[in-house]
mmCIF file of C-alpha atoms in Angstrom:
data_model
loop_
_atom_site.group_PDB
_atom_site.id
_atom_site.type_symbol
_atom_site.label_atom_id
_atom_site.label_comp_id
_atom_site.label_asym_id
_atom_site.label_seq_id
_atom_site.Cartn_x
_atom_site.Cartn_y
_atom_site.Cartn_z
ATOM 1 C CA UNK A 738 0.000 0.000 0.000
ATOM 2 C CA UNK A 739 1.332 3.413 -0.976
ATOM 3 C CA UNK A 740 0.254 6.425 1.132
ATOM 4 C CA UNK A 741 0.410 10.007 -0.050
ATOM 5 C CA UNK A 742 2.356 12.610 1.890
ATOM 6 C CA UNK A 743 -0.986 14.186 2.907
ATOM 7 C CA UNK A 744 -2.236 10.857 4.321
ATOM 8 C CA UNK A 745 0.996 10.342 6.239
ATOM 9 C CA UNK A 746 0.750 13.848 7.702
ATOM 10 C CA UNK A 747 -2.821 13.194 8.890
ATOM 11 C CA UNK A 748 -1.766 9.918 10.547
ATOM 12 C CA UNK A 749 1.139 11.589 12.317
ATOM 13 C CA UNK A 750 -1.106 14.389 13.586
ATOM 14 C CA UNK A 751 -3.678 11.882 14.846
ATOM 15 C CA UNK A 752 -1.018 9.904 16.689
ATOM 16 C CA UNK A 753 0.341 13.071 18.272
ATOM 17 C CA UNK A 754 -3.150 14.094 19.319
ATOM 18 C CA UNK A 755 -3.719 10.688 20.897
ATOM 19 C CA UNK A 756 -0.436 10.893 22.808
ATOM 20 C CA UNK A 757 -1.189 14.411 23.983
ATOM 21 C CA UNK A 758 -4.687 13.361 24.990
ATOM 22 C CA UNK A 759 -3.339 10.475 27.069
ATOM 23 C CA UNK A 760 -0.833 12.761 28.772
ATOM 24 C CA UNK A 761 -3.498 15.351 29.436
ATOM 25 C CA UNK A 762 -5.835 12.735 30.885
ATOM 26 C CA UNK A 763 -3.046 11.416 33.079
ATOM 27 C CA UNK A 764 -2.175 14.915 34.312
ATOM 28 C CA UNK A 765 -5.836 15.773 34.859
ATOM 29 C CA UNK A 766 -6.257 12.679 37.034
ATOM 30 C CA UNK A 767 -3.611 13.930 39.444
ATOM 31 C CA UNK A 768 -4.660 15.971 42.468
ATOM 32 C CA UNK A 769 -2.472 18.832 43.612
ATOM 33 C CA UNK A 770 -1.799 18.583 47.338
ATOM 34 C CA UNK A 771 -3.164 22.114 47.717
ATOM 35 C CA UNK A 772 -6.563 20.777 46.619
ATOM 36 C CA UNK A 773 -6.529 17.699 48.832
ATOM 37 C CA UNK A 774 -8.262 18.137 52.171
ATOM 38 C CA UNK A 775 -6.688 15.941 54.839
ATOM 39 C CA UNK A 776 -6.332 15.776 58.610
ATOM 40 C CA UNK A 777 -3.680 13.801 60.456
ATOM 41 C CA UNK A 778 -1.664 12.932 57.319
ATOM 42 C CA UNK A 779 0.591 9.875 57.391
ATOM 43 C CA UNK A 780 3.029 9.018 54.584
ATOM 44 C CA UNK A 781 4.628 5.629 53.952
ATOM 45 C CA UNK A 782 7.613 5.588 51.585
ATOM 46 C CA UNK A 783 7.065 2.628 49.249
ATOM 47 C CA UNK A 784 10.636 2.167 48.023
ATOM 48 C CA UNK A 785 10.074 -0.944 45.825
ATOM 49 C CA UNK A 786 7.502 0.991 43.802
ATOM 50 C CA UNK A 787 9.313 4.368 43.992
ATOM 51 C CA UNK A 788 6.275 6.149 45.366
ATOM 52 C CA UNK A 789 4.699 7.619 48.464
ATOM 53 C CA UNK A 790 1.482 6.310 49.997
ATOM 54 C CA UNK A 791 -0.597 8.732 52.069
ATOM 55 C CA UNK A 792 -3.438 7.252 54.083
ATOM 56 C CA UNK A 793 -6.510 9.246 55.060
ATOM 57 C CA UNK A 794 -10.016 8.963 56.438
ATOM 58 C CA UNK A 795 -12.633 8.675 53.710
ATOM 59 C CA UNK A 796 -14.656 11.087 55.828
ATOM 60 C CA UNK A 797 -12.249 13.889 54.929
ATOM 61 C CA UNK A 798 -13.586 13.714 51.378
ATOM 62 C CA UNK A 799 -17.083 12.308 51.788
ATOM 63 C CA UNK A 800 -18.924 13.580 54.823
ATOM 64 C CA UNK A 801 -20.284 10.683 56.871
ATOM 65 C CA UNK A 802 -18.326 8.013 54.965
ATOM 66 C CA UNK A 803 -16.618 5.343 57.059
ATOM 67 C CA UNK A 804 -13.230 3.807 56.338
ATOM 68 C CA UNK A 805 -9.776 4.671 55.062
ATOM 69 C CA UNK A 806 -8.245 5.322 51.675
ATOM 70 C CA UNK A 807 -4.774 5.810 50.209
ATOM 71 C CA UNK A 808 -3.357 8.331 47.757
ATOM 72 C CA UNK A 809 -0.120 7.648 45.879
ATOM 73 C CA UNK A 810 2.467 10.078 44.527
ATOM 74 C CA UNK A 811 5.893 10.173 42.935
ATOM 75 C CA UNK A 812 6.780 13.679 44.137
ATOM 76 C CA UNK A 813 4.573 14.516 47.186
ATOM 77 C CA UNK A 814 2.903 17.331 45.276
ATOM 78 C CA UNK A 815 0.771 15.457 42.740
ATOM 79 C CA UNK A 816 -1.401 12.573 43.959
ATOM 80 C CA UNK A 817 -3.402 9.870 42.239
ATOM 81 C CA UNK A 818 -7.098 9.599 43.109
ATOM 82 C CA UNK A 819 -7.582 7.579 46.289
ATOM 83 C CA UNK A 820 -8.000 3.821 46.578
ATOM 84 C CA UNK A 821 -10.247 2.510 49.353
ATOM 85 C CA UNK A 822 -8.249 0.196 51.635
ATOM 86 C CA UNK A 823 -10.782 -0.506 54.395
ATOM 87 C CA UNK A 824 -14.503 -0.131 54.972
ATOM 88 C CA UNK A 825 -16.255 -1.744 57.929
ATOM 89 C CA UNK A 826 -17.775 -5.149 57.100
ATOM 90 C CA UNK A 827 -21.222 -6.196 58.308
ATOM 91 C CA UNK A 828 -21.267 -6.629 62.062
ATOM 92 C CA UNK A 829 -18.085 -4.619 62.627
ATOM 93 C CA UNK A 830 -17.922 -3.267 66.181
ATOM 94 C CA UNK A 831 -17.217 0.389 65.339
ATOM 95 C CA UNK A 832 -19.376 2.775 63.358
ATOM 96 C CA UNK A 833 -17.797 6.201 63.888
ATOM 97 C CA UNK A 834 -14.625 8.311 63.942
ATOM 98 C CA UNK A 835 -12.265 6.347 61.620
ATOM 99 C CA UNK A 836 -9.594 8.851 62.554
ATOM 100 C CA UNK A 837 -5.816 9.186 62.380
ATOM 101 C CA UNK A 838 -4.846 6.209 60.174
ATOM 102 C CA UNK A 839 -1.188 5.195 59.993
ATOM 103 C CA UNK A 840 0.366 2.439 57.851
ATOM 104 C CA UNK A 841 3.575 0.804 59.079
ATOM 105 C CA UNK A 842 5.721 -1.799 57.330
ATOM 106 C CA UNK A 843 6.632 -4.522 59.838
ATOM 107 C CA UNK A 844 8.071 -7.987 59.269
ATOM 108 C CA UNK A 845 6.971 -8.296 55.648
ATOM 109 C CA UNK A 846 3.419 -7.049 56.105
ATOM 110 C CA UNK A 847 1.646 -3.720 56.458
ATOM 111 C CA UNK A 848 -0.254 -2.679 59.555
ATOM 112 C CA UNK A 849 -2.838 0.071 59.703
ATOM 113 C CA UNK A 850 -3.393 1.739 63.079
ATOM 114 C CA UNK A 851 -6.766 3.509 63.158
ATOM 115 C CA UNK A 852 -8.898 5.196 65.796
ATOM 116 C CA UNK A 853 -12.567 4.192 66.020
ATOM 117 C CA UNK A 854 -15.530 4.157 68.384
ATOM 118 C CA UNK A 855 -19.170 3.165 68.700
ATOM 119 C CA UNK A 856 -22.154 4.236 70.776
ATOM 120 C CA UNK A 857 -21.452 1.531 73.347
ATOM 121 C CA UNK A 858 -17.687 1.243 72.901
ATOM 122 C CA UNK A 859 -15.137 3.847 73.906
ATOM 123 C CA UNK A 860 -12.786 5.365 71.381
ATOM 124 C CA UNK A 861 -9.556 3.431 70.837
ATOM 125 C CA UNK A 862 -6.912 2.366 68.306
ATOM 126 C CA UNK A 863 -7.279 -0.952 66.498
ATOM 127 C CA UNK A 864 -4.704 -2.652 64.255
ATOM 128 C CA UNK A 865 -5.399 -3.997 60.768
ATOM 129 C CA UNK A 866 -3.125 -6.020 58.466
ATOM 130 C CA UNK A 867 -2.595 -6.432 54.713
ATOM 131 C CA UNK A 868 -0.001 -7.760 52.285
ATOM 132 C CA UNK A 869 0.139 -4.419 50.465
ATOM 133 C CA UNK A 870 0.047 -0.791 51.646
ATOM 134 C CA UNK A 871 -2.977 -0.417 49.370
ATOM 135 C CA UNK A 872 -4.832 -3.149 51.216
ATOM 136 C CA UNK A 873 -7.324 -4.555 51.485
ATOM 137 C CA UNK A 874 -6.850 -4.434 55.263
ATOM 138 C CA UNK A 875 -8.514 -6.826 57.684
ATOM 139 C CA UNK A 876 -8.823 -6.628 61.467
ATOM 140 C CA UNK A 877 -5.710 -7.871 63.254
ATOM 141 C CA UNK A 878 -6.482 -7.157 66.905
ATOM 142 C CA UNK A 879 -9.679 -8.074 68.722
ATOM 143 C CA UNK A 880 -11.187 -4.607 68.773
ATOM 144 C CA UNK A 881 -9.097 -1.743 70.083
ATOM 145 C CA UNK A 882 -5.614 -2.548 71.375
ATOM 146 C CA UNK A 883 -5.911 0.368 73.795
ATOM 147 C CA UNK A 884 -7.691 -0.349 77.123
ATOM 148 C CA UNK A 885 -11.394 -0.780 76.422
ATOM 149 C CA UNK A 886 -12.428 1.357 79.388
ATOM 150 C CA UNK A 887 -10.197 4.262 78.285
ATOM 151 C CA UNK A 888 -10.967 7.035 75.821
ATOM 152 C CA UNK A 889 -7.836 6.708 73.701
ATOM 153 C CA UNK A 890 -6.656 7.655 70.219
ATOM 154 C CA UNK A 891 -3.747 8.218 67.823
ATOM 155 C CA UNK A 892 -1.879 4.965 68.421
ATOM 156 C CA UNK A 893 1.460 4.669 66.611
ATOM 157 C CA UNK A 894 4.069 1.919 66.266
ATOM 158 C CA UNK A 895 7.506 2.252 67.810
ATOM 159 C CA UNK A 896 10.026 -0.619 67.778
ATOM 160 C CA UNK A 897 12.881 -0.626 70.284
ATOM 161 C CA UNK A 898 15.388 -3.484 70.592
ATOM 162 C CA UNK A 899 13.045 -5.669 68.508
ATOM 163 C CA UNK A 900 10.201 -5.036 70.965
ATOM 164 C CA UNK A 901 7.143 -3.384 69.350
ATOM 165 C CA UNK A 902 5.294 -0.762 71.355
ATOM 166 C CA UNK A 903 2.143 1.187 70.701
ATOM 167 C CA UNK A 904 2.317 4.764 71.953
ATOM 168 C CA UNK A 905 -1.046 6.494 72.194
ATOM 169 C CA UNK A 906 -3.001 9.305 73.831
ATOM 170 C CA UNK A 907 -5.319 8.900 76.812
ATOM 171 C CA UNK A 908 -7.899 11.534 76.006
ATOM 172 C CA UNK A 909 -8.437 14.737 77.895
ATOM 173 C CA UNK A 910 -12.191 14.327 77.430
ATOM 174 C CA UNK A 911 -12.036 11.476 79.945
ATOM 175 C CA UNK A 912 -9.235 12.447 82.307
ATOM 176 C CA UNK A 913 -8.895 16.229 81.949
ATOM 177 C CA UNK A 914 -5.110 16.445 81.635
ATOM 178 C CA UNK A 915 -4.439 14.270 78.582
ATOM 179 C CA UNK A 916 -1.534 11.842 78.788
ATOM 180 C CA UNK A 917 0.874 10.057 76.494
ATOM 181 C CA UNK A 918 1.054 6.342 77.244
ATOM 182 C CA UNK A 919 2.841 3.278 75.883
ATOM 183 C CA UNK A 920 1.980 -0.404 75.889
ATOM 184 C CA UNK A 921 4.072 -3.326 74.687
ATOM 185 C CA UNK A 922 2.653 -5.348 71.796
ATOM 186 C CA UNK A 923 3.051 -9.034 71.018
ATOM 187 C CA UNK A 924 5.774 -9.756 68.458
ATOM 188 C CA UNK A 925 3.114 -10.248 65.771
ATOM 189 C CA UNK A 926 1.250 -7.076 66.890
ATOM 190 C CA UNK A 927 -1.881 -9.149 67.550
ATOM 191 C CA UNK A 928 -2.502 -7.925 71.116
ATOM 192 C CA UNK A 929 -1.163 -5.700 73.900
ATOM 193 C CA UNK A 930 1.144 -7.292 76.460
ATOM 194 C CA UNK A 931 0.915 -5.989 80.014
ATOM 195 C CA UNK A 932 -0.484 -2.703 81.220
ATOM 196 C CA UNK A 933 0.130 0.748 79.683
ATOM 197 C CA UNK A 934 2.787 2.951 81.245
ATOM 198 C CA UNK A 935 2.477 6.717 81.631
ATOM 199 C CA UNK A 936 5.084 8.699 79.680
ATOM 200 C CA UNK A 937 3.970 12.270 80.414
ATOM 201 C CA UNK A 938 1.013 14.596 80.843
ATOM 202 C CA UNK A 939 0.086 17.380 78.433
ATOM 203 C CA UNK A 940 0.447 20.002 81.158
ATOM 204 C CA UNK A 941 4.109 18.981 81.617
ATOM 205 C CA UNK A 942 4.900 21.040 78.500
ATOM 206 C CA UNK A 943 5.477 24.734 79.371
ATOM 207 C CA UNK A 944 4.073 25.811 75.995
ATOM 208 C CA UNK A 945 0.812 23.851 76.367
ATOM 209 C CA UNK A 946 -2.390 25.794 77.140
ATOM 210 C CA UNK A 947 -5.751 24.409 78.341
ATOM 211 C CA UNK A 948 -8.602 24.155 75.853
ATOM 212 C CA UNK A 949 -10.970 24.498 78.824
ATOM 213 C CA UNK A 950 -10.128 25.191 82.461
ATOM 214 C CA UNK A 951 -7.961 22.270 83.599
ATOM 215 C CA UNK A 952 -8.300 20.475 80.236
ATOM 216 C CA UNK A 953 -5.085 19.774 78.256
ATOM 217 C CA UNK A 954 -4.847 17.868 74.956
ATOM 218 C CA UNK A 955 -2.366 15.221 73.796
ATOM 219 C CA UNK A 956 -2.417 14.320 70.076
ATOM 220 C CA UNK A 957 -0.437 12.534 67.399
ATOM 221 C CA UNK A 958 2.870 11.130 68.764
ATOM 222 C CA UNK A 959 5.749 10.314 66.411
ATOM 223 C CA UNK A 960 9.398 9.484 67.062
ATOM 224 C CA UNK A 961 12.698 10.694 65.688
ATOM 225 C CA UNK A 962 16.185 9.700 66.821
ATOM 226 C CA UNK A 963 18.898 12.270 66.233
ATOM 227 C CA UNK A 964 22.124 11.143 64.584
ATOM 228 C CA UNK A 965 23.866 11.963 67.849
ATOM 229 C CA UNK A 966 21.645 9.495 69.703
ATOM 230 C CA UNK A 967 18.878 11.343 71.640
ATOM 231 C CA UNK A 968 15.318 10.109 71.135
ATOM 232 C CA UNK A 969 12.694 12.769 70.432
ATOM 233 C CA UNK A 970 8.920 12.502 70.415
ATOM 234 C CA UNK A 971 7.000 15.078 68.422
ATOM 235 C CA UNK A 972 3.397 15.510 69.567
ATOM 236 C CA UNK A 973 0.589 18.037 69.289
ATOM 237 C CA UNK A 974 -1.549 20.150 71.576
ATOM 238 C CA UNK A 975 -2.702 23.752 71.846
ATOM 239 C CA UNK A 976 -0.424 26.680 72.681
ATOM 240 C CA UNK A 977 -0.644 30.454 72.692
ATOM 241 C CA UNK A 978 -1.296 30.526 68.928
ATOM 242 C CA UNK A 979 -3.531 27.501 68.625
ATOM 243 C CA UNK A 980 -2.719 23.995 67.418
ATOM 244 C CA UNK A 981 1.004 23.282 67.527
ATOM 245 C CA UNK A 982 3.753 20.652 67.548
ATOM 246 C CA UNK A 983 6.007 20.258 70.572
ATOM 247 C CA UNK A 984 9.140 18.238 71.269
ATOM 248 C CA UNK A 985 9.611 15.819 74.157
ATOM 249 C CA UNK A 986 12.989 14.226 74.935
ATOM 250 C CA UNK A 987 13.745 10.886 76.497
ATOM 251 C CA UNK A 988 16.342 11.352 79.222
ATOM 252 C CA UNK A 989 17.716 7.832 78.745
ATOM 253 C CA UNK A 990 17.049 7.355 75.028
ATOM 254 C CA UNK A 991 14.283 4.772 75.522
ATOM 255 C CA UNK A 992 10.533 4.880 75.074
ATOM 256 C CA UNK A 993 10.033 4.510 78.829
ATOM 257 C CA UNK A 994 11.795 7.802 79.476
ATOM 258 C CA UNK A 995 11.607 9.801 81.676
ATOM 259 C CA UNK A 996 10.543 12.480 79.228
ATOM 260 C CA UNK A 997 11.222 16.201 79.393
ATOM 261 C CA UNK A 998 9.559 18.917 77.336
ATOM 262 C CA UNK A 999 11.013 21.762 75.274
ATOM 263 C CA UNK A 1000 9.831 25.159 76.499
ATOM 264 C CA UNK A 1001 8.681 26.392 73.076
ATOM 265 C CA UNK A 1002 6.750 24.550 70.359
ATOM 266 C CA UNK A 1003 8.539 23.427 67.221
ATOM 267 C CA UNK A 1004 5.727 24.582 64.935
ATOM 268 C CA UNK A 1005 2.545 26.646 65.361
ATOM 269 C CA UNK A 1006 -0.467 26.867 63.079
ATOM 270 C CA UNK A 1007 -0.897 23.149 62.465
ATOM 271 C CA UNK A 1008 -0.021 19.783 63.870
ATOM 272 C CA UNK A 1009 -0.485 16.022 64.159
ATOM 273 C CA UNK A 1010 2.796 15.424 62.372
ATOM 274 C CA UNK A 1011 4.883 12.418 61.413
ATOM 275 C CA UNK A 1012 8.380 11.990 59.995
ATOM 276 C CA UNK A 1013 9.263 9.779 57.031
ATOM 277 C CA UNK A 1014 12.238 9.229 54.741
ATOM 278 C CA UNK A 1015 12.026 10.637 51.215
ATOM 279 C CA UNK A 1016 12.790 8.391 48.247
ATOM 280 C CA UNK A 1017 16.222 10.043 48.263
ATOM 281 C CA UNK A 1018 16.742 9.140 51.932
ATOM 282 C CA UNK A 1019 16.173 12.568 53.490
ATOM 283 C CA UNK A 1020 14.000 13.007 56.593
ATOM 284 C CA UNK A 1021 10.729 14.788 55.851
ATOM 285 C CA UNK A 1022 7.868 15.884 58.079
ATOM 286 C CA UNK A 1023 4.195 16.218 57.185
ATOM 287 C CA UNK A 1024 1.405 17.767 59.252
ATOM 288 C CA UNK A 1025 -1.978 19.312 58.607
ATOM 289 C CA UNK A 1026 -2.448 23.027 58.688
ATOM 290 C CA UNK A 1027 -4.312 25.092 59.424
ATOM 291 C CA UNK A 1028 -6.423 23.261 61.990
ATOM 292 C CA UNK A 1029 -9.646 24.730 60.595
ATOM 293 C CA UNK A 1030 -12.154 22.609 58.674
ATOM 294 C CA UNK A 1031 -12.407 22.460 55.715
ATOM 295 C CA UNK A 1032 -9.159 24.374 55.095
ATOM 296 C CA UNK A 1033 -6.715 21.772 56.427
ATOM 297 C CA UNK A 1034 -4.098 20.540 53.961
ATOM 298 C CA UNK A 1035 -0.956 18.410 54.115
ATOM 299 C CA UNK A 1036 2.132 20.567 54.542
ATOM 300 C CA UNK A 1037 5.595 19.142 53.912
ATOM 301 C CA UNK A 1038 8.888 20.163 55.493
ATOM 302 C CA UNK A 1039 12.509 19.121 55.289
ATOM 303 C CA UNK A 1040 13.868 18.072 58.684
ATOM 304 C CA UNK A 1041 17.257 19.489 59.603
ATOM 305 C CA UNK A 1042 19.214 18.531 62.694
ATOM 306 C CA UNK A 1043 20.860 21.365 64.585
ATOM 307 C CA UNK A 1044 22.872 20.489 67.683
ATOM 308 C CA UNK A 1045 20.425 18.521 69.846
ATOM 309 C CA UNK A 1046 17.171 19.364 68.089
ATOM 310 C CA UNK A 1047 15.405 19.564 64.719
ATOM 311 C CA UNK A 1048 14.349 22.507 62.559
ATOM 312 C CA UNK A 1049 11.757 22.557 59.801
ATOM 313 C CA UNK A 1050 12.084 24.081 56.354
ATOM 314 C CA UNK A 1051 9.010 24.128 54.102
ATOM 315 C CA UNK A 1052 9.699 22.446 50.769
ATOM 316 C CA UNK A 1053 10.297 25.032 48.074
ATOM 317 C CA UNK A 1054 7.424 24.184 45.734
ATOM 318 C CA UNK A 1055 4.878 24.292 48.551
ATOM 319 C CA UNK A 1056 6.267 27.481 50.026
ATOM 320 C CA UNK A 1057 5.909 29.171 46.648
ATOM 321 C CA UNK A 1058 2.595 27.503 45.823
ATOM 322 C CA UNK A 1059 0.960 28.685 49.050
#
């Protein structure tokens, strides 16, 4: 078959249009982080697939929806539409909250820590397991792994000398002065082992202010060990300028502490942070800010160590974009 030059030109233009259309569709499908409403962001670096996985409550996007979903990204700025990774099956014990999800890689599997409650069951953190960070997740613990008679939330995984711990918040709504507590977990994370231990109270932090008379909040613990050895815990509460991130320090470098508090917050205007490693191996921090619905967005920072502490530097593209 012999084609004329005009026919060839038309074919080339059609192929180019198809390629451009595919690229446009692909770009259109991405969500800029500035347009993605999220509270309590948590990012898992999925090195084998060269991507980031950010887990969120479906309720952030669909009011009243129950469950968790994951966004994926190659650059932290542009995110694929979310994939649902857990919704409560028939007969599931919890029917509300679905807050503060975290996904941790541990011993070849992925564990989702999520905070839930029900009319006749107090708020607590339950663990779920899957073979992939994109689920589907199934219940791993028998209900909440936090004490069932406590109002508790924001459980996170911390592993020390091969011993897994869950660090979580005992809520101010139940005890007034919120606390940070830790409980050992079984090696397979299937249940708590022993009783929780008190790490510190919210009012121990000089920067912390009550949300009501005598009422102090603890939120969102995460850990970071400095290259020089000290163990830090970043956590959130309310200070002079609203929601903020503070720094606690373990005096002996272990999760048991004792813990002391920095006098000033690390960051004000947002909170509930966590620290992850970028695909290039650099420490990064993400939090939500501001703390006002529906304006909250994920904000990313580079973590820089200075002497015995950390400093935050907003990533350049987000600093300019905002």
